[in-house]
Coordinates of C-alpha atoms in Angstrom, one line a residue:
X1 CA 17.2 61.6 -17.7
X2 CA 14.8 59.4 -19.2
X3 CA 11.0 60.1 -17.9
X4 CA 8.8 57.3 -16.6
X5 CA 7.0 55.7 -19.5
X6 CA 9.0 57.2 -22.2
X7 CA 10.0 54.9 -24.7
X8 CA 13.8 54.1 -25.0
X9 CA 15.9 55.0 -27.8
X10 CA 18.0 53.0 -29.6
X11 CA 21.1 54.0 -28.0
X12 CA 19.6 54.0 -24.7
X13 CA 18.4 50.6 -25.3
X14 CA 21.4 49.5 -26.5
X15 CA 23.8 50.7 -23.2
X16 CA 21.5 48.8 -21.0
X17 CA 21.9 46.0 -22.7
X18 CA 25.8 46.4 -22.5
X19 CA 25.4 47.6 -19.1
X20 CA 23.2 43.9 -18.0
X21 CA 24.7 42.4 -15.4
X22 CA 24.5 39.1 -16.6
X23 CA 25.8 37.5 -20.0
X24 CA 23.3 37.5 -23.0
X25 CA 23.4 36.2 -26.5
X26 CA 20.8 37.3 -29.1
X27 CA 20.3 34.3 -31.8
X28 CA 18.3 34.5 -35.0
X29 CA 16.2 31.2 -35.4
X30 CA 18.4 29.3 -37.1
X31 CA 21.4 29.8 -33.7
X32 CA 23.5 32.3 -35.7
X33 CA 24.4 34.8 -33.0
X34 CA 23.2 38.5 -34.2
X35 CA 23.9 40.1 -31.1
X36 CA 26.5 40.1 -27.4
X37 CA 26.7 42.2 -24.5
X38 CA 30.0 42.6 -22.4
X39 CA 29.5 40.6 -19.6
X40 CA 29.2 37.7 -22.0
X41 CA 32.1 38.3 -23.7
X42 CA 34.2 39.0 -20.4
X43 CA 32.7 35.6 -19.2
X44 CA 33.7 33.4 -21.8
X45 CA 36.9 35.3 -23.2
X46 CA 36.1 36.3 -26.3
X47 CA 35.9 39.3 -28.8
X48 CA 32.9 40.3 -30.4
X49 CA 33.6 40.1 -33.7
X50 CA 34.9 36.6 -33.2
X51 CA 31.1 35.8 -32.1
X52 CA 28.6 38.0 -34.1
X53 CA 27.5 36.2 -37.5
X54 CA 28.9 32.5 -36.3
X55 CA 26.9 30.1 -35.7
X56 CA 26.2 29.0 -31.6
X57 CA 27.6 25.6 -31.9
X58 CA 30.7 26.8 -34.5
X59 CA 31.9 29.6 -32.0
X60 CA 30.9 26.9 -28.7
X61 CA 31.9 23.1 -29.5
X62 CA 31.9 20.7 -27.2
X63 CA 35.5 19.7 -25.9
X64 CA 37.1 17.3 -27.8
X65 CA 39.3 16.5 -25.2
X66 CA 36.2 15.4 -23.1
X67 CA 34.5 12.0 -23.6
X68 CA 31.6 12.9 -22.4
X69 CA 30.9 16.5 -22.9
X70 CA 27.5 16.8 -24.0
X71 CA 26.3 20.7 -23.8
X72 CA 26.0 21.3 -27.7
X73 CA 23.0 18.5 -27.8
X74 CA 21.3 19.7 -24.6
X75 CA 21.7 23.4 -25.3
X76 CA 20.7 22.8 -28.5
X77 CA 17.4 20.7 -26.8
X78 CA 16.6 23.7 -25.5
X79 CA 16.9 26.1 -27.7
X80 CA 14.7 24.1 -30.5
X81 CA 12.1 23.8 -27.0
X82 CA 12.1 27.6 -26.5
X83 CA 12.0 28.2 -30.0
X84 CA 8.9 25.4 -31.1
X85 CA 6.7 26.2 -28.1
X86 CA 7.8 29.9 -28.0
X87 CA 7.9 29.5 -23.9
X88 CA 10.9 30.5 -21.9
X89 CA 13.2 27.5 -21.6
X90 CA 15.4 27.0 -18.1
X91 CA 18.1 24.3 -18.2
X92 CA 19.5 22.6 -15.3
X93 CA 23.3 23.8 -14.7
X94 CA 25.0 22.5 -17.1
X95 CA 29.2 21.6 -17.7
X96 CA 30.0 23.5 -20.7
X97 CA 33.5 24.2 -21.4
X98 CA 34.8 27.4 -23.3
X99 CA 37.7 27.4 -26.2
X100 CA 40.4 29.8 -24.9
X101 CA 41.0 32.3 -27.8
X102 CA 45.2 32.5 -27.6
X103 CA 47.5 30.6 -29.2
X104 CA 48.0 27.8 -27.0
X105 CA 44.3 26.8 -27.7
X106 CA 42.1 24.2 -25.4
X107 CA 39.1 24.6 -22.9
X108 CA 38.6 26.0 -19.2
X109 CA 36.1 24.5 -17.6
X110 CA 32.9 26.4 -16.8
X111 CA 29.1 25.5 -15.2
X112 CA 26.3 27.8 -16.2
X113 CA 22.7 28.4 -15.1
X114 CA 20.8 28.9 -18.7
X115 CA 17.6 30.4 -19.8
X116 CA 16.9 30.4 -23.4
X117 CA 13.6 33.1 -23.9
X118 CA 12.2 33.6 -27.6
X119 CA 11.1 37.0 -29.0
X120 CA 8.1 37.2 -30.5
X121 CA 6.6 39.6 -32.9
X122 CA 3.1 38.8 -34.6
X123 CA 3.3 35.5 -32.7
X124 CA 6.1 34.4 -34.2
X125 CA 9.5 34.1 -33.4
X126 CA 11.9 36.0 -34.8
X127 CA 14.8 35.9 -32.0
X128 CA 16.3 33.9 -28.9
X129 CA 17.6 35.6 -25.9
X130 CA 20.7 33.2 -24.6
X131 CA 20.7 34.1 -20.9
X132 CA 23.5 32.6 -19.2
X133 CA 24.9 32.9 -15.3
X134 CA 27.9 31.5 -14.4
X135 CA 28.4 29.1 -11.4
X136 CA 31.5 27.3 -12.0
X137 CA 32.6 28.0 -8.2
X138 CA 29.2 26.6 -6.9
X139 CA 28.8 23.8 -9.1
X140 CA 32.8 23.2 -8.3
X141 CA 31.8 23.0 -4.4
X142 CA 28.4 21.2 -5.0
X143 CA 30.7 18.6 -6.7
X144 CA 33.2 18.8 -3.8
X145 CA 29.8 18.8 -1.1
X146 CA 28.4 15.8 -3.1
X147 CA 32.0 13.1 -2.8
X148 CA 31.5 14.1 1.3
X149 CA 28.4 12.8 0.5
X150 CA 28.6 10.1 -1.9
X151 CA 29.0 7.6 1.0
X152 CA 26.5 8.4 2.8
X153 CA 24.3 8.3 -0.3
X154 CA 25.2 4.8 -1.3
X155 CA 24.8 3.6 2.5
X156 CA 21.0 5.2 2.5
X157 CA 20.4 3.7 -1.5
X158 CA 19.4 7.5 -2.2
X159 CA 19.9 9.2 -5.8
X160 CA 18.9 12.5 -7.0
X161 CA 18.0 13.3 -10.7
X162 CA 16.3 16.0 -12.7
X163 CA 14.1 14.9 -15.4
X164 CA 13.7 17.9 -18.4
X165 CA 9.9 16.5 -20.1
X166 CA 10.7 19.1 -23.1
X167 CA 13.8 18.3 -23.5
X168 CA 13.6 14.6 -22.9
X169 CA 17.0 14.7 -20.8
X170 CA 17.7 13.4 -17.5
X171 CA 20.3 15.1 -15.5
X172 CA 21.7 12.2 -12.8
X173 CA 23.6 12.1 -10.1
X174 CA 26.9 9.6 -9.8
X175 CA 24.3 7.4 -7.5
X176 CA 21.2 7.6 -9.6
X177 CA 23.2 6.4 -12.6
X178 CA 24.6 3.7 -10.7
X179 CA 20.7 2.6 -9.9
X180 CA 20.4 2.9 -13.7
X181 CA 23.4 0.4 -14.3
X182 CA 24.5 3.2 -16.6
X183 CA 28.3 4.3 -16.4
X184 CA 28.4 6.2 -12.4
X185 CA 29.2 9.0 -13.4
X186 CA 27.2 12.4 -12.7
X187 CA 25.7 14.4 -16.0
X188 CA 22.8 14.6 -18.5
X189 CA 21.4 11.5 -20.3
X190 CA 19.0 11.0 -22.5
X191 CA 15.3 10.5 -21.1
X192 CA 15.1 7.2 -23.2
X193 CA 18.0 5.8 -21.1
X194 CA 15.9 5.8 -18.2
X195 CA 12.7 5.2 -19.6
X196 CA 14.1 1.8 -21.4
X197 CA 15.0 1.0 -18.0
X198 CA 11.7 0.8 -16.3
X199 CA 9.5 -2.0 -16.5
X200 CA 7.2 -2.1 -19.5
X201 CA 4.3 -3.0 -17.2
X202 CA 5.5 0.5 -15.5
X203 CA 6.5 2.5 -18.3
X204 CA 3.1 4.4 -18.9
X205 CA 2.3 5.2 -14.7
X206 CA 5.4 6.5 -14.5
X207 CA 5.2 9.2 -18.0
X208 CA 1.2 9.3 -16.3
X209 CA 2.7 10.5 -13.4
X210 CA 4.7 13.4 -14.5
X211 CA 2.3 14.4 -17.5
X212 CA -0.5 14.9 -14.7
X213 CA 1.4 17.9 -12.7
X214 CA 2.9 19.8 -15.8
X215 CA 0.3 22.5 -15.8
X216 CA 0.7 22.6 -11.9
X217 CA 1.9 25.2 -9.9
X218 CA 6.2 25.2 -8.9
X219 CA 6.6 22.8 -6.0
X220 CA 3.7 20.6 -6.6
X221 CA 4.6 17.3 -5.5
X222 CA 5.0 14.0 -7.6
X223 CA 5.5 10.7 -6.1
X224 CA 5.5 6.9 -7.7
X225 CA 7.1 3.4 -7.6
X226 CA 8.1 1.4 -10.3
X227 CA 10.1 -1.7 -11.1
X228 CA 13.8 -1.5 -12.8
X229 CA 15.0 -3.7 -15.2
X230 CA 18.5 -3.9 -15.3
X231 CA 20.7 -5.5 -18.4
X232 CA 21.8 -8.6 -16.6
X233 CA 18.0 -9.1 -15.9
X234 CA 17.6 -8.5 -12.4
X235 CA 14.9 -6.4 -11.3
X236 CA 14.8 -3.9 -8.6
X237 CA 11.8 -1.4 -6.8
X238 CA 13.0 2.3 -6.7
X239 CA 10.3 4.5 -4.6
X240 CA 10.9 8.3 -5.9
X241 CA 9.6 11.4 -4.5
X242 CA 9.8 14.9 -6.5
X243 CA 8.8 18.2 -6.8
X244 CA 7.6 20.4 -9.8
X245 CA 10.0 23.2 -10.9
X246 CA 10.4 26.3 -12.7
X247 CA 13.3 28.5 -13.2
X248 CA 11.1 31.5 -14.7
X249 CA 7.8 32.2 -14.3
X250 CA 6.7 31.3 -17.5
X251 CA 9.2 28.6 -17.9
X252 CA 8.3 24.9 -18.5
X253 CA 8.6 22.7 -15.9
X254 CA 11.5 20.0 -14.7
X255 CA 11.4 17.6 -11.8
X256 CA 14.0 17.5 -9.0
X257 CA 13.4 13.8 -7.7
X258 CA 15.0 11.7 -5.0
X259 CA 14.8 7.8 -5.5
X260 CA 15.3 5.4 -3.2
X261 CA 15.9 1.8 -3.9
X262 CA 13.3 -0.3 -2.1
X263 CA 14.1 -3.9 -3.2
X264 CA 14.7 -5.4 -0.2
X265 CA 11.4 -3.9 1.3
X266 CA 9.2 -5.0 -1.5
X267 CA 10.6 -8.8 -1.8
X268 CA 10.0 -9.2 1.9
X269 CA 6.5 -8.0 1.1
X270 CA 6.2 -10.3 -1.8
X271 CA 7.2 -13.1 0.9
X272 CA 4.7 -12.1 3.5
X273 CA 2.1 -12.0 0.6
X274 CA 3.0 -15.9 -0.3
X275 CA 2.8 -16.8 3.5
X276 CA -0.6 -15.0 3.8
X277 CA -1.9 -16.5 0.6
X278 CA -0.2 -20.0 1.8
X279 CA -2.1 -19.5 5.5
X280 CA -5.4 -19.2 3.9
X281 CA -4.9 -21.6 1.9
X282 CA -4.0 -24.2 4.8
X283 CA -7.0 -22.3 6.6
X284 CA -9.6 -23.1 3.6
X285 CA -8.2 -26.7 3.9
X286 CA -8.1 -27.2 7.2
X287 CA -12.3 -25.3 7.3
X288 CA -12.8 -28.3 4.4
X289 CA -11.0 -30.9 6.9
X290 CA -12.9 -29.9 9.5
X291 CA -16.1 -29.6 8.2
X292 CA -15.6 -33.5 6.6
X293 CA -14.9 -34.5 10.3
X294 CA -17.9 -33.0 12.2
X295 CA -20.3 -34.6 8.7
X296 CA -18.4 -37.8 10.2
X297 CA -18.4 -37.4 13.4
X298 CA -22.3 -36.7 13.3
X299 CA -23.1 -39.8 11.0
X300 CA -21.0 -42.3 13.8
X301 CA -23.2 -40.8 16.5
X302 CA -26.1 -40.9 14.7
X303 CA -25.5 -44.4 14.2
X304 CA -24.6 -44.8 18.2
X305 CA -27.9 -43.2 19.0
X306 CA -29.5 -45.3 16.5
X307 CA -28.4 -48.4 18.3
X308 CA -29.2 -47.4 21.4
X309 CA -32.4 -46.7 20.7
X310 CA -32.8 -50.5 19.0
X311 CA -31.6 -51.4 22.5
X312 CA -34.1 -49.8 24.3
X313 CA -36.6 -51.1 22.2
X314 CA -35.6 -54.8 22.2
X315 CA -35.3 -54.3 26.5
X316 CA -39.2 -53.5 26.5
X317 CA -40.3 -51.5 29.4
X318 CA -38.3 -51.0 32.4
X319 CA -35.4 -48.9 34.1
X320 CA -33.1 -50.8 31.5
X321 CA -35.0 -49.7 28.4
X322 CA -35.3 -45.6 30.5
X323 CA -31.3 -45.9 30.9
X324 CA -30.5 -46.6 26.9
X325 CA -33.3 -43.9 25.6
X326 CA -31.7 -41.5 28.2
X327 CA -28.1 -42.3 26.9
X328 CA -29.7 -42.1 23.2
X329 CA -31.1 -38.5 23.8
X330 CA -27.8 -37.6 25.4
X331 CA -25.7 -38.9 22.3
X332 CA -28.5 -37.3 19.8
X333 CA -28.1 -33.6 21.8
X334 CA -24.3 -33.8 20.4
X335 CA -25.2 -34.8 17.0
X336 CA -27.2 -31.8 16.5
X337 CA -24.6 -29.9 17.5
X338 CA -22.0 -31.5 14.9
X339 CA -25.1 -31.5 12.5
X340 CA -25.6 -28.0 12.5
X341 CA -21.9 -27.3 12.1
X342 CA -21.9 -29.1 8.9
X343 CA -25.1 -27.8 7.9
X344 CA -24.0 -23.8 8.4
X345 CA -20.1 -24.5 6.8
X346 CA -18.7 -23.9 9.9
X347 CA -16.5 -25.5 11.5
X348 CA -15.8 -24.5 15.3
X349 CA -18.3 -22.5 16.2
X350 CA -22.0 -22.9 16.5
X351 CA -25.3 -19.9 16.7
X352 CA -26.3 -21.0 19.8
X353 CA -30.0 -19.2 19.7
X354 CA -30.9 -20.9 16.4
X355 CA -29.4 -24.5 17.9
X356 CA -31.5 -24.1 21.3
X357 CA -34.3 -23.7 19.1
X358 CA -33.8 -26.9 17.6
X359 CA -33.2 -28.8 20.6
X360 CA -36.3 -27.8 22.1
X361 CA -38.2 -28.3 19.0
X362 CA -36.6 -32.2 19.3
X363 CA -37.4 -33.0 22.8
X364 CA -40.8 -31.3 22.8
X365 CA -41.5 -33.9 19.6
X366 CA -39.6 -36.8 21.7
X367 CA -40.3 -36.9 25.6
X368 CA -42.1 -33.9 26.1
X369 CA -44.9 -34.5 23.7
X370 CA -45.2 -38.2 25.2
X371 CA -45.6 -36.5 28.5
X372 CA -48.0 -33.9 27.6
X373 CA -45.4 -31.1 28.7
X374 CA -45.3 -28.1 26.6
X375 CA -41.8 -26.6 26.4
X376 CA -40.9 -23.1 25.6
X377 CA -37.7 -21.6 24.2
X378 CA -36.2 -18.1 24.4
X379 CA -32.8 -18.0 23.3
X380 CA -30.5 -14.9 22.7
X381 CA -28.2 -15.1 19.6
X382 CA -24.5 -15.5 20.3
X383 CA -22.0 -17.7 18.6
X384 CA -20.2 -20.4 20.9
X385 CA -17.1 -22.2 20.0
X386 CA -18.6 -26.1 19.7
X387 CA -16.4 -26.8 22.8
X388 CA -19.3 -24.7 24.7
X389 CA -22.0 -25.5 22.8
X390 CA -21.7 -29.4 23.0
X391 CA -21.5 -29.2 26.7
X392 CA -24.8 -27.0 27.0
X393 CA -26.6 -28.8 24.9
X394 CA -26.5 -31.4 27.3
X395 CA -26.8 -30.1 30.3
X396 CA -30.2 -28.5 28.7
X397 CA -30.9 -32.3 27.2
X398 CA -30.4 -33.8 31.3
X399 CA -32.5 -30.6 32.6
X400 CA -35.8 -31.2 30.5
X401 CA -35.5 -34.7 30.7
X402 CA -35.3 -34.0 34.6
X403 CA -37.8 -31.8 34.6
X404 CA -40.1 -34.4 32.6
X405 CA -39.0 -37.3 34.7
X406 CA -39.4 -35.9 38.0
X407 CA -40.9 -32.0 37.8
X408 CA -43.7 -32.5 36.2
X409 CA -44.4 -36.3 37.3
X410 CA -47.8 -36.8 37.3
X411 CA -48.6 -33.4 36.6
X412 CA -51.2 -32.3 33.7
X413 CA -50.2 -29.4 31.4
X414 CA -47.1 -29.0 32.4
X415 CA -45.1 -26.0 31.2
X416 CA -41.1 -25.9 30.7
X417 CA -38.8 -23.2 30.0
X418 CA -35.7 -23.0 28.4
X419 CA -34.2 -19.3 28.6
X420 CA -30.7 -17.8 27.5
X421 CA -29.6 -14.3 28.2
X422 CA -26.9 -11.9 28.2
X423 CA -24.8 -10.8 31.4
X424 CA -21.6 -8.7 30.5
X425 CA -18.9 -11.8 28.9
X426 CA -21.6 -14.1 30.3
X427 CA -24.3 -16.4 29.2
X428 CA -27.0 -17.5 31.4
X429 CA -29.0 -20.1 31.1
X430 CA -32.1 -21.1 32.6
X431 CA -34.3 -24.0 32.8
X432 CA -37.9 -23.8 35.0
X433 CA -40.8 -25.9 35.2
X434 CA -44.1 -25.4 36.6
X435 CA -44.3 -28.7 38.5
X436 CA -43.7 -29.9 41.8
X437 CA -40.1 -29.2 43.0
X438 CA -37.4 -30.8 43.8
X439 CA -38.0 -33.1 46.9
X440 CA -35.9 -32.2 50.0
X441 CA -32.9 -35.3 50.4
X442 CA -33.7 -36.7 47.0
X443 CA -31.0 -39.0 45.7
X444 CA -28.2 -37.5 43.4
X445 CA -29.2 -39.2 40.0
X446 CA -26.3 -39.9 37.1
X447 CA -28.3 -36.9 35.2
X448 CA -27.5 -34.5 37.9
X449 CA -23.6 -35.8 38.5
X450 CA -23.5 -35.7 34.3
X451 CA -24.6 -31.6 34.9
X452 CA -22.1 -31.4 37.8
X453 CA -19.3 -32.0 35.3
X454 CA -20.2 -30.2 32.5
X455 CA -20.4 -27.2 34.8
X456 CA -17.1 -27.8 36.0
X457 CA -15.5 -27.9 32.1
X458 CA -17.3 -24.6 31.0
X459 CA -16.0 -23.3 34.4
X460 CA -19.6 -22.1 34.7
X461 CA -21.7 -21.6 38.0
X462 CA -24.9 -23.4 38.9
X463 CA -27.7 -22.4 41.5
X464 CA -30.9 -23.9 42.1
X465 CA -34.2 -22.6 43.6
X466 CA -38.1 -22.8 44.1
X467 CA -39.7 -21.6 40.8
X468 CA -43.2 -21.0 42.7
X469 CA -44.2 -23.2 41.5
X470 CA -41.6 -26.1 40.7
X471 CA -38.0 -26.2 40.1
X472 CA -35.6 -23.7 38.7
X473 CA -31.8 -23.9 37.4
X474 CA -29.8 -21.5 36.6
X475 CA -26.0 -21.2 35.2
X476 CA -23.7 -18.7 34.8
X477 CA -21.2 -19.8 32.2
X478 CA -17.9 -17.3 31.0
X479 CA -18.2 -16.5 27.1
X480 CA -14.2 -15.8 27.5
X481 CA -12.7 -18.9 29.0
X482 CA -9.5 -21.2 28.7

């Protein structure tokens, strides 16, 4: 009985090596086979001496009998991989047919799960160690497993592939390949084969994307989207999905990935990209459109209010020559509205605050200067579609001039004010004056009908009071209205 930590002896050493449960090949460097252990032999049928001192690929050809029998090149990838980096090498399972030995000759087909390990002695390596498992009946019933699901793949536009970085091989399934435009057929390919395939604008993100994780842990996750370009020049968008694997602990790494063809998903993006681009577009004309017809629309009022105020002038004094001023001032109250629209580049909506402030400014130069009335502003912000703002501004315009005409009639020093505030969704505005108020059973004048209106179309409320002293307004107009 051999004691723990006792070094084996030769012979002992060489039993459990027969004894393994699994087949292994010892190669020299060069893939002569030095060395087999029984389960090898009993796996593929062979003798030992018809194995020791031949070289790997002599004693293991490929099948001539099939087409597309490729396990010399990619076992002898990984060999040259374990051999040049002097890491562990794990394949994916690979076809791999073995000669039967009698007289009748040909191959039986066989799957095996590889490792290829060097041996190593003053760093450098002086053996290989050709594990092999076999699992023929799994990959048979994995082949079986994968025509149930072949349909079901196609219908869902999934493929699965395993891409080897060392060994620059792609193992792809029957779908995958078909992505590819390649023959549908499942095996190993060359890496280039895919590669070529992606876009060149593509090409580097997606080697970036694989060379970033290869130091990573097993199962770290890669993810990426390229273009395809296929031979008859069509191009398709494959979204792929992966995870980092390695059969050995020390083993470089492969990717299991799962593509999915996204075409139709990225074209309808593309198309809801060129209506978005097309909409703002049509918005940055229609802003331009609009901000041409508010510069016009100001310049044909100004010239209105120009006229009107020749009119006046030419009537001389008298309620004729009071009428066109008033109708001047109403026309100039919605100018400045249009004015400041073109001024700011917008086009439908107006900063209220700022505009009362210029309002005021004009009517305390205009008819509240020439009646020695001092008027006060104090306006909240808030931006107002111009459908609002237009009609405030003249109800404001109608209720200083009121307030001038008959308010503060005759008094000296008068004082208006011109307030805004904030209530919930609603603006309030109020107008006050410190002069005599409003005379009980006065008339209705047009000024006070005009107000009427407007209140209606801003769906507003209006109430009026005694200011103590004189006269105060207030409306109650809806921010969020039809």
């Amino acid at each position: 009985m051999v004691e723990a930590g006792e070094i084996l002896d030769d012979h002992l050493r060489a039993a459990v090596f027969e004894a393994a449960p699994h087949g292994y090949l010892i190669l020299d460097p060069g893939f002569t086979i030095i060395d087999v252990n029984q389960q090898y032999l009993d796996l593929t049928g062979t003798r030992r001496e018809n194995l020791v001192g031949v070289a790997m690929f002599d004693a293991f050809p490929d099948n001539p009998d099939d087409p597309t029998a490729d396990g010399v090149r990619n076992l002898r990838l990984s060999l040259e991989t374990a051999r040049d980096t002097g890491r562990p090498h794990a394949m994916a399972i690979q076809k791999y047919d073995i000669p039967l030995r009698g007289p009748e000759g040909g191959f039986v087909e066989r799957h095996w799960k590889p490792l290829n390990t060097p041996v190593l002695r003053a760093g450098e390596v002086v053996a290989l160690i050709h594990h092999v498992v076999d699992v023929t009946e799994e990959a048979i019933f994995r082949r079986d497993q994968a025509i149930r699901l072949r349909s079901a793949q196609q219908l869902d536009d999934l493929a699965f592939w395993e891409y080897d970085p060392r060994t620059a091989t792609v193992y792809a399934s029957r779908a995958f390949a078909a992505m590819l435009a390649l023959r549908p057929k499942e095996g190993t390919l060359p890496a280039e084969d895919y590669f070529a395939r992606v876009h060149a604008e593509d090409r580097v993100g997606v080697q970036a994307a694989f060379d970033d994780v290869m130091d990573a842990p097993e199962h770290t996750s890669v993810a990426f989207s390229h273009r395809l370009t296929l031979p008859d020049g069509a191009t398709r968008w494959l979204s792929s999905h992966g995870e980092l694997v390695r059969d050995h602990r020390d083993a470089l790494p492969r990717f299991v990935v799962v593509s999915l063809d996204i075409t139709d998903a990225k074209q309808q993006e593309e198309k809801l990209s060129r209506a978005l681009q097309e909409r703002d577009r049509l918005l940055a004309q229609k802003e331009t459109l609009l901000g041409e017809v508010n510069h016009r629309i100001k310049n044909s009022l100004q010239l209105v209010s120009s006229i009107l105020n020749t009119d006046a002038r030419r009537a001389g004094p008298g309620e004729v020559r009071a009428r066109l001023e008033r109708a001047a001032a109403r026309v100039q109250a919605v100018t400045s509205v249009h004015e400041m629209l073109y001024r700011s580049n917008e086009v439908s909506t107006v900063t209220f605050g700022s505009y009362l402030h210029d309002l005021c400014a004009n009517l305390a130069a205009g008819d509240a200067g020439t009646a020695g009335a001092e008027l006060i502003c104090e306006a909240v912000e808030v931006r107002l579609p111009a459908d609002k703002a237009i009609p405030l501004a003249l109800i404001v315009n109608e209720l200083v001039s009121n307030a001038i005409k008959h308010g503060l009639a005759g008094s000296e020093n008068g004082i208006i004010r011109v307030t805004t505030s904030l209530m919930g969704r609603d603006l309030v505005l109020e107008v006050t004056d410190s002069g005599v108020g409003k005379a009980e059973g006065a008339e209705q004048g047009l000024g006070t009908r005009i107000i009427a209106g407007l209140v209606d179309q801003l769906y507003a409320s209006m109430s009026t009071g005694d200011a103590s002293p004189g006269h105060r307004v207030v409306i109650r107009a809806p921010l969020d209205t039809p």
